[in-house]
Amino acid sequence: MSPYDSATSAGSSSGSSYASSSTTKPADIDGLLAGAGYKVRSSDLRHVAQRLERLETAMVNSPVELSQLASSDTVHYNPSDIASWVDSLLSEFNHTPSLPSDLPDLPDIVVGPGINPTVKIEGDATWMDHDAPHQQQQQQQQNVQSLTIPPNQLTVVAMEEDSGIRLVHLLMTCAESMQRGEFSLAGSLIEDMQSLLRRVNTTCGIGKVAGYFIDALSRRIFTPQASGLFGGSVSGSASAYENELLYHHFYEACPYLKFAHFTANQAILEAFDGHDCVHVIDFNLMHGLQWPALIQALALRPGGPPLLRLTGIGPPSPDGRDSLREIGLRLAELARSVNVRFAFRGVEAQRLEDVKPWMLQVNSKEAVAVNSILQLHRLLGSDPNRSPPIEIVLGWIRQLNPKIMTVIEHEANHNQPGFMDRFTESLYYYSTMFDSLEACTLQPEKALAEIYIQREICNVVSCEGSARFERHEPLAKWKSRLGQAGFRPLHLGSNAFKQASMLLTLFSAEGYCVEENEGCLTLGWHSRPLISASAWQAAPDANSPLGIVNHHHNNHNAL
Amino acid sequence: MAGSNEVNLNESKMVVPLNTWVLISNFKLAYNLLRRPDGTFNRHLAEFLDRKVPANAKPVDSVFSFDVVLDRSTGLYIRIYRLAHGEEPQLNIADLEKPVTAEVVPVIVFFHGGSFAHSSANSAIYDALCRRLVGICKAVVVSVNYRRAPENRYPCAYDDGWAALKWVSSRSWLQSKDSKVHIYLAGDSSGGNIVHHVALRAVESDIEVLGNILLNPMFGGLERTESETRLDGKYFVTTRDRDWYWRAYLPEGEDRDHPACNPFGPKGKNLEGIKFPKSLVVVASLDLIQDWQLAYAKGLEKAGQVVKLLYLEQATIGFYLLPNNNHFYTVMDEINNFVCSDC
C-alpha cells in the first residue's frame, strides 16, 4: 500500500474525472477500523491478522529482542497503517517478510471443548465470519465524513461568566447579519458589543479575544479592504520590519514556531544524511531563527558537516537596507565558528508566487530541502484570470525534486467560502490560541505576540479577495492537495514525536500536546491541534505533466 | 503454565469478527511494548501510537462534541457529546451549553478503559463509543480525561472522576424539567472500577447518582481465581499484564487486596444500608477476570443493593468497541433501558 494512496479500487475507471468529493469513502477500507483510527483494507484484513500473529509469536519467542524493541531507539511510523507498522516491527526480529504459505509452521488450530476443528490457516475458515445482524449495514453506513470533512474543533476553557456567553452570541449574530448584508444591524450590534465589553474582563479569556473579533468586524464594515497594516497589497518598509518583530516575539512567547523549526530541522537533518552538498530554501527567512540549530546539528554530524547553502526568501526592504543579507552574514559567522562551509543567498520577493526557480540557482549535485513555515496558504487566493499560484509554486518545487519539503501550516479551516463558517472557525481557533498564551509571563513578548495574532484575525475576518492571504486550511486538505500535486509523504516518526514532547515539557506550560496524525505531527493546546508539521518529497512519476500526479490514474472510480 | 512459550492465538480468532481481532491484537502487541518490567511506562510511545480524534462542534450523525478544561494544572478535561436538534448546520459556542430540551435527559458520565494506564477521552475508539451511546440513549455523554498510572496512582483517577461529577451536577443547562441533573456513571475496564469508587464518594455527598453501568469492570484480588488460571493468555489478556497494571495504579507497597482493586475483599467497605445507586454489571464469559466481576455483583447483592448482571457467553474484552456483534447491540439496549427507566 503506497503511503498516500487512500483511494483504491479493483475495477476499471468509469471514465469520470478524479473527484475529490469530501464525502468520498475510500473504497474497500474497513469502515469500523477507520472509525477507530486505523486504515486497513477489508481485503487485507486476513493478511494483516496473520502478520500480527507472526509478530506475537516473535515477541513471545524472543523476549530479549522484545525488550530491545521496546527501548527508545526503535522508531515507529504512522501507526494508522497497521500493516506497515507490524511489518516494520517484524523486520526488527530479523524475520524475512513471508507469504501466507509460510505460516503452516505455526501450530494448527487447537481444538478446545465444544469448538469444531477448522481447516488449516491458509483457508478462509480461520476466523469466524460473524453474521452480526447489523454488520453489513454498519460497514456501509459507517460515517467517514469525519475522515475528510474538517471538523469544527472546539476546546472551551471555563466559559463561566454569562456576559462572556452573551458576547459570543452577539458576535455570531453580528457575523450572521454581515453575511446577509444587513450592515446597519451589524453596526448597531457592534455598538452593543463594545458597551458589553466594558463590563467584561478583557485582560484574559473570552473578553480579550472577543475584543479583537469585534474590532475585526468593525473594520470589515467601516474600512473594507483595509490597506496599510492589515491589507496585503500595500506594504511599506515599516510593515516588513514590524512583521519581523511581531513574528520574533510570537516565536518567543509560545512554542508553535519553535515546534515548527525543531520538527522541520529534524526531518531535514535526516533527509540530508549521506549528502555532502546540501541546499536549504527557506520560503520566509525572517530573522533566520530556524537555522542556527540546523547549522549546529550539521556541524556535529558523524562524518562531518556538508557544504551548506541557504537561500532565504523575504520581502524587499525599500529603505536601502538589505535585511536578507544581514541575516545571511550573521548565519555565516555562526557557521564559520563551528566549521561548517556555508553560503547564503537572499531572494527578494514581495510574494512567494513572484519567485521563479531560476532565482534559487539549484545545482544538480546538491540535496535540496524546501522549508515552508506558514507560507503555502498564502498562495490559495485565486484570480480567475490567472493560474492558481499554489499550483504554479508546487509545480516548480516538484520539478526541483527536493530531497524533502517541510510544510508547517495552521491546523484550521479559515478558507471556507462562507463568511459565517470562517468567522466561527476562527473564533474557536483563536480563542484556543489566546488561551494558550495566558500561561506566558514574558513581556513584551506576550503583548507583541498578541498583536501578531490579532493581525491574523483581522486578515481572516475583515479582508477579502487578494487582500486576504491568511487562507488557512487543515492538514487533511493539504495532504490531499499535495498528493494531487505529485508529492508523497515522508513520515515523521516516534523519535520526532518524543523530542517535540520533551521540548514542550521543558520549555512550555502544561497543556500543550503533540499528536501523531498519519505520519504528520500536530501541536495543540489541550485537546485542540493548532499547528501541523509534515514532510514531503516528489512522488516518482517523471512522465507526469507539470503539477498533475498520475498515481490516481486508475482510481477514478473512488466512490 | 498455560501460554508461557506456546502462543494460544487460535482460540480468540474463533470468537470475534476479523476486524475486531485485528483491532484488539494490535492493542495487545503495542501495549506489550509500553509496559516495562521495572514498572515504568513508555508514555511518549503510548501517546504516539494512540489514535486520537478532535472534538467536533459540527454534528456528525446528529451528534456533536466539545471539550471543557476543568483543571489546567492537571490537564483534566471532559469531552461533552450531545444530540443536535433540528437543522442547525452550524453551532456556535453559545449553543454548546444550551439547556437540554427534553422532559428528562439522562446525563452519562463516562470513564474510558485502558487499565488505568492507556487511552484518553479523545482516543478514537472511545470517541466512537460515546457517540454511539448518545445516539442510542438520547443522552448527554460526558467523557472524563482522568489522569493515568503509573505517573498518577490511586486515588488520582477517582479524584478526577469526582471533580467531573461535581461539575456535571452543578450545570443548570444539564437539568431535566424537574430542575435536577439525571446522572448515571458508566465505564469499561478501569473505567468500570472508577464508576464504583466515584459512586461511593457521591453517597457521602448530596449528589445523587441514579445508576452505575460497569462494562467488563477491572477488579482483582490477591488470590488467583479459577477463571484467571483457565483463561490466562487465551483471549488477548494475561494475568501477568493484569498484575502489572495493578502494581502501576495501586499505591507502592500495596497488594491487590487494597479496596480500590478488591472492593468486597478483606479491606473492603460494607455497603449494607447505604443508598448506593442501582448497578448494571456486564461480564464477558471469556474475560479472565470474570470471577472478580461476578464477585463484585454478588457483593452488591449481598449488601442489599440493586444489581442486574448481564453475563455474555462467548464475549471477549472489548466486544463493545465495534458495533459488529450481537453482544454490542444487546448491551446497548440494556443500557438504554437502564437509563430510561426513570424517564
PDB file of N, CA, C and O in Angstrom, chain A residues 423-455:
ATOM      1  N   PHE A 423     -15.814  32.784  10.156  1.00  0.00           N
ATOM      2  CA  PHE A 423     -15.860  33.545  11.402  1.00  0.00           C
ATOM      3  C   PHE A 423     -15.920  32.614  12.605  1.00  0.00           C
ATOM      4  O   PHE A 423     -15.161  32.758  13.563  1.00  0.00           O
ATOM      5  N   THR A 424     -16.827  31.643  12.536  1.00  0.00           N
ATOM      6  CA  THR A 424     -16.989  30.699  13.642  1.00  0.00           C
ATOM      7  C   THR A 424     -15.716  29.904  13.876  1.00  0.00           C
ATOM      8  O   THR A 424     -15.245  29.777  15.006  1.00  0.00           O
ATOM      9  N   GLU A 425     -15.176  29.375  12.812  1.00  0.00           N
ATOM     10  CA  GLU A 425     -13.947  28.588  12.914  1.00  0.00           C
ATOM     11  C   GLU A 425     -12.831  29.394  13.552  1.00  0.00           C
ATOM     12  O   GLU A 425     -12.120  28.922  14.440  1.00  0.00           O
ATOM     13  N   SER A 426     -12.669  30.629  13.079  1.00  0.00           N
ATOM     14  CA  SER A 426     -11.549  31.428  13.597  1.00  0.00           C
ATOM     15  C   SER A 426     -11.807  31.854  15.039  1.00  0.00           C
ATOM     16  O   SER A 426     -10.872  31.970  15.835  1.00  0.00           O
ATOM     17  N   LEU A 427     -13.066  32.026  15.401  1.00  0.00           N
ATOM     18  CA  LEU A 427     -13.362  32.362  16.799  1.00  0.00           C
ATOM     19  C   LEU A 427     -12.939  31.206  17.701  1.00  0.00           C
ATOM     20  O   LEU A 427     -12.289  31.400  18.731  1.00  0.00           O
ATOM     21  N   TYR A 428     -13.263  29.997  17.294  1.00  0.00           N
ATOM     22  CA  TYR A 428     -12.848  28.825  18.067  1.00  0.00           C
ATOM     23  C   TYR A 428     -11.321  28.740  18.112  1.00  0.00           C
ATOM     24  O   TYR A 428     -10.721  28.537  19.152  1.00  0.00           O
ATOM     25  N   TYR A 429     -10.725  28.867  16.931  1.00  0.00           N
ATOM     26  CA  TYR A 429      -9.280  28.671  16.816  1.00  0.00           C
ATOM     27  C   TYR A 429      -8.505  29.680  17.651  1.00  0.00           C
ATOM     28  O   TYR A 429      -7.647  29.328  18.457  1.00  0.00           O
ATOM     29  N   TYR A 430      -8.808  30.956  17.452  1.00  0.00           N
ATOM     30  CA  TYR A 430      -8.027  31.977  18.133  1.00  0.00           C
ATOM     31  C   TYR A 430      -8.342  32.079  19.621  1.00  0.00           C
ATOM     32  O   TYR A 430      -7.499  32.484  20.416  1.00  0.00           O
ATOM     33  N   SER A 431      -9.550  31.679  20.028  1.00  0.00           N
ATOM     34  CA  SER A 431      -9.837  31.598  21.466  1.00  0.00           C
ATOM     35  C   SER A 431      -8.874  30.626  22.112  1.00  0.00           C
ATOM     36  O   SER A 431      -8.323  30.893  23.181  1.00  0.00           O
ATOM     37  N   THR A 432      -8.709  29.497  21.447  1.00  0.00           N
ATOM     38  CA  THR A 432      -7.810  28.475  21.986  1.00  0.00           C
ATOM     39  C   THR A 432      -6.377  28.979  21.997  1.00  0.00           C
ATOM     40  O   THR A 432      -5.658  28.816  22.985  1.00  0.00           O
ATOM     41  N   MET A 433      -5.980  29.615  20.910  1.00  0.00           N
ATOM     42  CA  MET A 433      -4.600  30.092  20.852  1.00  0.00           C
ATOM     43  C   MET A 433      -4.344  31.162  21.909  1.00  0.00           C
ATOM     44  O   MET A 433      -3.317  31.151  22.597  1.00  0.00           O
ATOM     45  N   PHE A 434      -5.269  32.067  22.086  1.00  0.00           N
ATOM     46  CA  PHE A 434      -5.111  33.088  23.117  1.00  0.00           C
ATOM     47  C   PHE A 434      -5.067  32.473  24.497  1.00  0.00           C
ATOM     48  O   PHE A 434      -4.316  32.896  25.367  1.00  0.00           O
ATOM     49  N   ASP A 435      -5.903  31.459  24.666  1.00  0.00           N
ATOM     50  CA  ASP A 435      -5.905  30.795  25.962  1.00  0.00           C
ATOM     51  C   ASP A 435      -4.533  30.206  26.265  1.00  0.00           C
ATOM     52  O   ASP A 435      -4.046  30.264  27.392  1.00  0.00           O
ATOM     53  N   SER A 436      -3.903  29.645  25.230  1.00  0.00           N
ATOM     54  CA  SER A 436      -2.584  29.043  25.452  1.00  0.00           C
ATOM     55  C   SER A 436      -1.557  30.118  25.801  1.00  0.00           C
ATOM     56  O   SER A 436      -0.597  29.862  26.522  1.00  0.00           O
ATOM     57  N   LEU A 437      -1.784  31.325  25.310  1.00  0.00           N
ATOM     58  CA  LEU A 437      -0.848  32.413  25.590  1.00  0.00           C
ATOM     59  C   LEU A 437      -0.938  32.919  27.016  1.00  0.00           C
ATOM     60  O   LEU A 437      -0.012  33.560  27.511  1.00  0.00           O
ATOM     61  N   GLU A 438      -2.074  32.634  27.658  1.00  0.00           N
ATOM     62  CA  GLU A 438      -2.258  33.111  29.031  1.00  0.00           C
ATOM     63  C   GLU A 438      -1.105  32.701  29.922  1.00  0.00           C
ATOM     64  O   GLU A 438      -0.703  33.412  30.827  1.00  0.00           O
ATOM     65  N   ALA A 439      -0.578  31.509  29.647  1.00  0.00           N
ATOM     66  CA  ALA A 439       0.467  30.959  30.511  1.00  0.00           C
ATOM     67  C   ALA A 439       1.788  31.708  30.381  1.00  0.00           C
ATOM     68  O   ALA A 439       2.660  31.609  31.235  1.00  0.00           O
ATOM     69  N   CYS A 440       1.920  32.473  29.311  1.00  0.00           N
ATOM     70  CA  CYS A 440       3.194  33.155  29.075  1.00  0.00           C
ATOM     71  C   CYS A 440       3.311  34.363  29.984  1.00  0.00           C
ATOM     72  O   CYS A 440       2.368  35.146  30.119  1.00  0.00           O
ATOM     73  N   THR A 441       4.465  34.518  30.620  1.00  0.00           N
ATOM     74  CA  THR A 441       4.641  35.670  31.505  1.00  0.00           C
ATOM     75  C   THR A 441       5.662  36.661  30.969  1.00  0.00           C
ATOM     76  O   THR A 441       5.845  37.728  31.531  1.00  0.00           O
ATOM     77  N   LEU A 442       6.329  36.293  29.875  1.00  0.00           N
ATOM     78  CA  LEU A 442       7.349  37.185  29.320  1.00  0.00           C
ATOM     79  C   LEU A 442       6.717  38.417  28.700  1.00  0.00           C
ATOM     80  O   LEU A 442       5.845  38.330  27.865  1.00  0.00           O
ATOM     81  N   GLN A 443       7.217  39.556  29.117  1.00  0.00           N
ATOM     82  CA  GLN A 443       6.794  40.779  28.445  1.00  0.00           C
ATOM     83  C   GLN A 443       8.039  41.469  27.912  1.00  0.00           C
ATOM     84  O   GLN A 443       9.081  41.394  28.538  1.00  0.00           O
ATOM     85  N   PRO A 444       8.035  42.176  26.795  1.00  0.00           N
ATOM     86  CA  PRO A 444       6.856  42.479  25.989  1.00  0.00           C
ATOM     87  C   PRO A 444       6.491  41.386  24.995  1.00  0.00           C
ATOM     88  O   PRO A 444       5.643  41.604  24.138  1.00  0.00           O
ATOM     89  N   GLU A 445       7.144  40.212  25.114  1.00  0.00           N
ATOM     90  CA  GLU A 445       6.893  39.149  24.129  1.00  0.00           C
ATOM     91  C   GLU A 445       5.411  38.847  24.013  1.00  0.00           C
ATOM     92  O   GLU A 445       4.870  38.725  22.912  1.00  0.00           O
ATOM     93  N   LYS A 446       4.761  38.701  25.157  1.00  0.00           N
ATOM     94  CA  LYS A 446       3.354  38.306  25.143  1.00  0.00           C
ATOM     95  C   LYS A 446       2.494  39.353  24.452  1.00  0.00           C
ATOM     96  O   LYS A 446       1.672  39.020  23.591  1.00  0.00           O
ATOM     97  N   ALA A 447       2.703  40.623  24.804  1.00  0.00           N
ATOM     98  CA  ALA A 447       1.885  41.688  24.220  1.00  0.00           C
ATOM     99  C   ALA A 447       2.064  41.758  22.708  1.00  0.00           C
ATOM    100  O   ALA A 447       1.104  41.899  21.952  1.00  0.00           O
ATOM    101  N   LEU A 448       3.313  41.631  22.265  1.00  0.00           N
ATOM    102  CA  LEU A 448       3.571  41.707  20.830  1.00  0.00           C
ATOM    103  C   LEU A 448       3.081  40.458  20.113  1.00  0.00           C
ATOM    104  O   LEU A 448       2.603  40.521  18.982  1.00  0.00           O
ATOM    105  N   ALA A 449       3.156  39.312  20.794  1.00  0.00           N
ATOM    106  CA  ALA A 449       2.623  38.076  20.206  1.00  0.00           C
ATOM    107  C   ALA A 449       1.124  38.219  19.990  1.00  0.00           C
ATOM    108  O   ALA A 449       0.566  37.756  18.989  1.00  0.00           O
ATOM    109  N   GLU A 450       0.471  38.884  20.925  1.00  0.00           N
ATOM    110  CA  GLU A 450      -0.972  39.086  20.782  1.00  0.00           C
ATOM    111  C   GLU A 450      -1.291  39.964  19.585  1.00  0.00           C
ATOM    112  O   GLU A 450      -2.266  39.726  18.861  1.00  0.00           O
ATOM    113  N   ILE A 451      -0.459  40.953  19.357  1.00  0.00           N
ATOM    114  CA  ILE A 451      -0.683  41.799  18.184  1.00  0.00           C
ATOM    115  C   ILE A 451      -0.456  41.000  16.909  1.00  0.00           C
ATOM    116  O   ILE A 451      -1.195  41.122  15.929  1.00  0.00           O
ATOM    117  N   TYR A 452       0.550  40.147  16.937  1.00  0.00           N
ATOM    118  CA  TYR A 452       0.813  39.275  15.792  1.00  0.00           C
ATOM    119  C   TYR A 452      -0.426  38.449  15.461  1.00  0.00           C
ATOM    120  O   TYR A 452      -0.858  38.359  14.307  1.00  0.00           O
ATOM    121  N   ILE A 453      -1.019  37.870  16.508  1.00  0.00           N
ATOM    122  CA  ILE A 453      -2.208  37.040  16.308  1.00  0.00           C
ATOM    123  C   ILE A 453      -3.398  37.903  15.873  1.00  0.00           C
ATOM    124  O   ILE A 453      -4.190  37.524  15.007  1.00  0.00           O
ATOM    125  N   GLN A 454      -3.484  39.085  16.466  1.00  0.00           N
ATOM    126  CA  GLN A 454      -4.581  39.982  16.121  1.00  0.00           C
ATOM    127  C   GLN A 454      -4.582  40.301  14.629  1.00  0.00           C
ATOM    128  O   GLN A 454      -5.631  40.397  13.992  1.00  0.00           O
ATOM    129  N   ARG A 455      -3.385  40.453  14.059  1.00  0.00           N
ATOM    130  CA  ARG A 455      -3.287  40.756  12.628  1.00  0.00           C
ATOM    131  C   ARG A 455      -3.848  39.624  11.793  1.00  0.00           C
ATOM    132  O   ARG A 455      -4.495  39.839  10.773  1.00  0.00           O
TER     133      ARG A 455
END
